[in-house]
Coordinates of C-alpha atoms in Angstrom, one line a residue:
X1412 CA 5.3 -13.6 -5.6
X1413 CA 4.2 -10.1 -4.9
X1414 CA 6.7 -8.1 -2.8
X1415 CA 5.1 -4.6 -2.2
X1416 CA 1.9 -2.7 -2.6
X1417 CA 1.3 1.1 -2.6
X1418 CA -1.8 3.2 -3.1
X1419 CA -1.5 6.7 -4.5
X1420 CA -2.7 9.5 -2.2
X1421 CA -6.1 9.7 -3.8
X1422 CA -6.6 6.0 -3.4
X1423 CA -7.8 5.4 -7.0
X1424 CA -4.6 3.7 -8.1
X1425 CA -2.8 0.7 -6.6
X1426 CA 0.8 0.0 -7.6
X1427 CA 2.2 -3.6 -7.1
X1428 CA 5.7 -4.9 -7.2
X1429 CA 6.7 -8.5 -7.7
X1430 CA 9.5 -10.8 -8.6
X1431 CA 8.4 -10.8 -12.2
X1432 CA 10.5 -7.6 -13.0
X1433 CA 7.4 -5.6 -14.0
X1434 CA 5.7 -3.2 -11.6
X1435 CA 2.0 -2.8 -12.4
X1436 CA -0.7 -0.2 -11.8
X1437 CA -4.3 -1.1 -11.2
X1438 CA -7.6 0.8 -10.9
X1439 CA -8.2 0.3 -7.2
X1440 CA -12.0 0.2 -7.4
X1441 CA -12.5 -2.6 -9.9
X1442 CA -9.1 -4.3 -10.0
X1443 CA -8.6 -3.6 -13.7
X1444 CA -5.0 -3.5 -14.9
X1445 CA -4.2 0.0 -16.1
X1446 CA -0.6 -0.6 -17.2
X1447 CA 2.9 -1.9 -16.6
X1448 CA 6.3 -0.4 -16.2
X1449 CA 8.8 -2.3 -18.3
X1450 CA 12.6 -2.0 -17.9
X1451 CA 13.8 -3.7 -14.8
X1452 CA 15.5 -7.0 -15.2
X1453 CA 15.4 -8.4 -11.7
X1454 CA 12.8 -8.8 -8.9
X1455 CA 11.3 -5.4 -7.9
X1456 CA 11.2 -5.1 -4.1
X1457 CA 9.7 -1.7 -3.6
X1458 CA 8.0 1.4 -5.0
X1459 CA 6.5 4.7 -4.1
X1460 CA 4.4 7.2 -5.9
X1461 CA 4.6 11.0 -5.8
X1462 CA 1.9 13.0 -4.1
X1463 CA 0.5 14.2 -7.5
X1464 CA 0.5 10.6 -8.9
X1465 CA 2.7 11.8 -11.8
X1466 CA 5.9 9.9 -10.9
X1467 CA 6.7 6.4 -9.7
X1468 CA 10.0 5.3 -8.1
X1469 CA 10.9 1.6 -8.0
X1470 CA 13.8 -0.4 -6.5
X1471 CA 15.0 -3.7 -7.9
X1472 CA 17.4 -6.6 -7.4
X1473 CA 18.9 -5.5 -10.8
X1474 CA 20.8 -2.9 -8.7
X1475 CA 18.9 0.0 -10.1
X1476 CA 16.2 2.4 -8.9
X1477 CA 14.1 3.9 -11.7
X1478 CA 11.8 6.9 -12.0
X1479 CA 8.8 6.5 -14.2
X1480 CA 6.1 8.7 -15.8
X1481 CA 3.0 7.1 -14.2
X1482 CA 0.6 8.0 -17.0
X1483 CA 2.8 7.0 -20.0
X1484 CA 4.8 4.2 -18.3
X1485 CA 8.0 5.6 -19.7
X1486 CA 11.4 5.6 -17.8
X1487 CA 12.5 9.1 -16.7
X1488 CA 15.7 8.2 -15.0
X1489 CA 17.8 5.3 -13.7
X1490 CA 20.0 5.4 -10.6
X1491 CA 22.7 2.7 -10.7
X1492 CA 24.0 1.1 -7.5
X1493 CA 26.5 -1.7 -6.9
X1494 CA 23.9 -3.8 -5.0
X1495 CA 20.2 -4.5 -5.0
X1496 CA 17.8 -1.7 -4.0
X1497 CA 15.5 -2.9 -1.2
X1498 CA 13.5 0.2 -0.2
X1499 CA 12.5 3.6 -1.6
X1500 CA 10.4 6.4 -0.4
X1501 CA 9.7 10.0 -1.6
X1502 CA 10.1 12.7 1.0
X1503 CA 7.2 15.1 1.8
X1504 CA 7.3 17.4 -1.2
X1505 CA 8.8 14.8 -3.5
X1506 CA 12.1 16.7 -3.8
X1507 CA 14.1 13.9 -2.1
X1508 CA 14.0 10.1 -2.0
X1509 CA 15.5 7.8 0.5
X1510 CA 16.8 4.5 -1.0
X1511 CA 18.4 1.5 0.8
X1512 CA 20.8 -0.9 -0.8
X1513 CA 21.6 -4.5 0.2
X1514 CA 24.9 -5.9 1.4
X1515 CA 26.6 -7.3 -1.8
X1516 CA 30.1 -8.7 -2.4
X1517 CA 32.2 -6.4 -0.2
X1518 CA 29.6 -3.6 0.1
X1519 CA 27.7 -3.1 3.3
X1520 CA 24.1 -2.1 3.4
X1521 CA 23.6 1.7 2.9
X1522 CA 21.0 4.4 3.0
X1523 CA 21.2 6.9 0.1
X1524 CA 19.3 10.2 -0.1
X1525 CA 18.9 11.4 -3.7
X1526 CA 17.6 14.8 -4.8
X1527 CA 14.7 14.4 -7.2
X1528 CA 14.7 17.1 -9.9
X1529 CA 11.4 18.7 -10.9
X1530 CA 12.4 18.2 -14.5
X1531 CA 13.7 14.7 -15.2
X1532 CA 16.1 16.0 -17.9
X1533 CA 18.0 17.7 -15.1
X1534 CA 18.1 14.7 -12.9
X1535 CA 21.6 13.6 -11.6
X1536 CA 23.0 10.5 -10.1
X1537 CA 24.7 12.1 -7.1
X1538 CA 23.6 11.3 -3.5
X1539 CA 22.9 14.2 -1.1
X1540 CA 23.8 11.8 1.8
X1541 CA 25.1 8.2 2.1
X1542 CA 24.9 6.4 5.5
X1543 CA 26.9 3.2 5.6
X1544 CA 24.5 0.8 7.3
X1545 CA 24.8 -1.4 10.2
X1546 CA 25.3 -5.2 9.9
X1547 CA 23.0 -7.1 7.7
X1548 CA 20.4 -5.9 5.3
X1549 CA 18.3 -2.8 5.8
X1550 CA 14.8 -3.9 4.8
X1551 CA 13.1 -0.5 5.2
X1552 CA 13.9 3.2 5.5
X1553 CA 11.3 5.9 5.7
X1554 CA 11.2 9.6 6.3
X1555 CA 10.5 11.0 9.8
X1556 CA 8.4 14.2 10.5
X1557 CA 9.2 17.2 8.2
X1558 CA 11.9 15.1 6.4
X1559 CA 14.3 15.9 9.3
X1560 CA 15.0 12.3 10.1
X1561 CA 15.2 8.8 8.5
X1562 CA 14.0 5.7 10.3
X1563 CA 15.6 2.4 9.3
X1564 CA 15.2 -1.2 10.3
X1565 CA 16.3 -4.6 9.1
X1566 CA 18.2 -7.8 9.8
X1567 CA 19.9 -6.8 13.0
X1568 CA 16.5 -6.2 14.6
X1569 CA 17.4 -2.6 15.7
X1570 CA 15.3 0.4 14.7
X1571 CA 17.5 3.5 14.1
X1572 CA 16.7 7.2 13.7
X1573 CA 19.2 9.2 11.6
X1574 CA 19.6 12.9 11.0
X1575 CA 18.7 13.3 7.3
X1576 CA 21.1 16.2 6.8
X1577 CA 24.2 15.0 8.6
X1578 CA 23.7 11.3 8.6
X1579 CA 24.3 11.2 12.4
X1580 CA 22.7 8.4 14.4
X1581 CA 20.2 10.0 16.8
X1582 CA 18.4 7.1 18.4
X1583 CA 18.4 3.3 18.5
X1584 CA 15.6 1.1 19.8
X1585 CA 16.1 -0.5 23.2
X1586 CA 17.5 -4.1 23.1
X1587 CA 15.1 -5.2 25.9
X1588 CA 11.8 -3.8 24.5
X1589 CA 12.8 -4.1 20.8
X1590 CA 12.5 -6.9 18.3
X1591 CA 14.5 -10.1 18.7
X1592 CA 14.7 -11.1 15.0
X1593 CA 14.9 -9.5 11.5
X1594 CA 12.5 -6.6 11.1
X1595 CA 10.7 -7.2 7.8
X1596 CA 8.4 -4.2 7.5
X1597 CA 7.8 -0.7 8.7
X1598 CA 4.8 1.6 8.1
X1599 CA 3.9 5.1 9.3
X1600 CA 0.7 6.4 10.7
X1601 CA -1.1 8.8 8.4
X1602 CA -0.1 11.8 10.6
X1603 CA 3.5 10.5 11.0
X1604 CA 3.4 10.6 14.8
X1605 CA 3.9 6.9 15.3
X1606 CA 4.9 3.9 13.2
X1607 CA 4.5 0.1 13.2
X1608 CA 7.2 -2.5 12.7
X1609 CA 6.8 -6.2 11.9
X1610 CA 9.4 -8.9 12.6
X1611 CA 10.2 -12.5 12.1
X1612 CA 10.1 -12.8 15.9
X1613 CA 6.3 -13.2 15.5
X1614 CA 5.4 -9.7 16.7
X1615 CA 4.6 -6.2 15.5
X1616 CA 5.4 -3.1 17.6
X1617 CA 4.0 0.4 17.6
X1618 CA 6.6 3.2 18.3
X1619 CA 6.6 6.9 18.9
X1620 CA 8.3 8.5 15.9
X1621 CA 10.1 11.3 17.8
X1622 CA 11.2 9.5 20.9
X1623 CA 11.4 5.9 19.7
X1624 CA 9.4 4.9 22.8
X1625 CA 7.7 1.5 22.5
X1626 CA 3.9 2.1 22.7
X1627 CA 2.3 -1.3 22.0
X1628 CA 3.2 -4.9 21.0
X1629 CA 1.0 -7.2 19.0
X1630 CA 2.0 -10.9 19.4
X1631 CA 1.0 -13.5 16.9
X1632 CA 2.0 -17.2 16.3
X1633 CA 3.8 -16.8 13.0
X1634 CA 6.6 -14.6 11.5
X1635 CA 5.3 -11.2 10.4
X1636 CA 6.2 -10.1 6.8
X1637 CA 3.9 -7.2 6.4
X1638 CA 2.1 -4.7 8.6
X1639 CA -0.5 -2.0 8.0
X1640 CA -2.5 0.5 10.1
X1641 CA -6.0 1.7 9.3
X1642 CA -6.1 5.4 8.7
X1643 CA -9.8 5.3 9.8
X1644 CA -10.2 2.9 12.7
X1645 CA -8.0 1.7 15.5
X1646 CA -7.0 -1.4 13.6
X1647 CA -3.5 -2.9 13.0
X1648 CA -3.2 -5.7 10.4
X1649 CA -0.4 -8.3 10.3
X1650 CA 0.4 -10.6 7.4
X1651 CA 2.9 -13.4 7.3
X1652 CA 3.3 -17.1 7.5
X1653 CA 6.3 -19.4 7.3
X1654 CA 8.9 -19.4 4.6
X1655 CA 7.9 -21.0 1.4
X1656 CA 10.2 -23.9 2.2
X1657 CA 8.2 -24.7 5.4
X1658 CA 4.8 -24.4 3.7
X1659 CA 4.5 -27.9 2.4
X1660 CA 4.2 -29.2 6.0
X1661 CA 1.3 -27.0 6.9
X1662 CA -2.3 -27.4 5.6
X1663 CA -3.5 -24.0 4.5
X1664 CA -6.7 -24.6 6.5
X1665 CA -4.5 -24.2 9.6
X1666 CA -5.1 -20.5 9.0
X1667 CA -1.4 -19.6 8.9
X1668 CA -2.0 -17.3 5.9
X1669 CA -4.7 -15.1 7.2
X1670 CA -4.4 -11.4 7.6
X1671 CA -4.8 -10.8 11.3
X1672 CA -6.6 -7.8 12.6
X1673 CA -5.7 -6.4 16.1
X1674 CA -7.2 -3.7 18.2
X1675 CA -4.5 -1.0 18.1
X1676 CA -5.1 0.1 21.7
X1677 CA -6.0 -3.1 23.5
X1678 CA -3.5 -5.2 21.5
X1679 CA -6.0 -8.0 21.2
X1680 CA -6.6 -10.0 18.0
X1681 CA -10.1 -9.1 16.8
X1682 CA -10.4 -11.1 13.6
X1683 CA -8.8 -12.6 10.6
X1684 CA -9.3 -12.6 6.8
X1685 CA -8.6 -15.8 4.9
X1686 CA -8.0 -16.2 1.2
X1687 CA -4.3 -16.6 0.5
X1688 CA -2.6 -20.0 0.0
X1689 CA 0.9 -18.8 0.9
X1690 CA 2.6 -16.3 3.1
X1691 CA 1.5 -12.7 2.9
X1692 CA 4.3 -10.4 1.8
X1693 CA 2.6 -7.0 1.5
X1694 CA -0.3 -5.1 2.9
X1695 CA -1.7 -1.7 2.2
X1696 CA -4.8 0.3 3.3
X1697 CA -6.6 2.6 0.9
X1698 CA -6.0 6.1 2.2
X1699 CA -9.8 6.4 2.8
X1700 CA -9.5 3.5 5.2
X1701 CA -12.3 1.5 3.6

């Protein structure tokens, strides 16, 4: 199964992560496989690519996060953690990365900020900041505007905004208006002013990044595993479906595995795209919105 998708900034390359241990890069326009990144020995949950498309960062169930040379496919550095790495994202400027690790044995979930050296020979393991997480797994952590904050969400269904320098908790989503079950996914608008969360409570929600005010809610009839926002049109896309264990009971023609398009403003479903025969785990828009 595929776990995560990421376009580079130019939209000519698409990076995919999967449970097969080997992140892959594709030419976005013709689907041709350009190369693979070999070195993880566990499922790869997440990736991000630097603004100049020179470096890739990947997080894996093998308890490591790796930095790669995009063109050569070589490993530049490995960060070792005591638990699986679930989410990674480069900060604006690519000088920092935020990484989340899963609860494991006695360890709780945590958010780590690492400084990313310009020259990989000078890279170090040390964390600039470690925030010991709330209960349960943090499924996603992303940078807020100007790298000043970190937004995290996961199993306890609460979205939190942290100060990225001090690690102080600044805001939490409201229990009433917030999600009721595990938040599976989180994606930012192109301008960073708002973001979208998807949850197993069968909804996606649009939030203001600075105030954490709930702006819109998109309701669907299945758990949401992945969310995306068009950078071009007022479209929100939700992907999901039941767990693999429940799939056998549902005919794929029942349309549970469509990508559903919603009008961002009116919150109405405007269409669906069929094609998958199992739950959708990952969605990404090309930066050009096409």
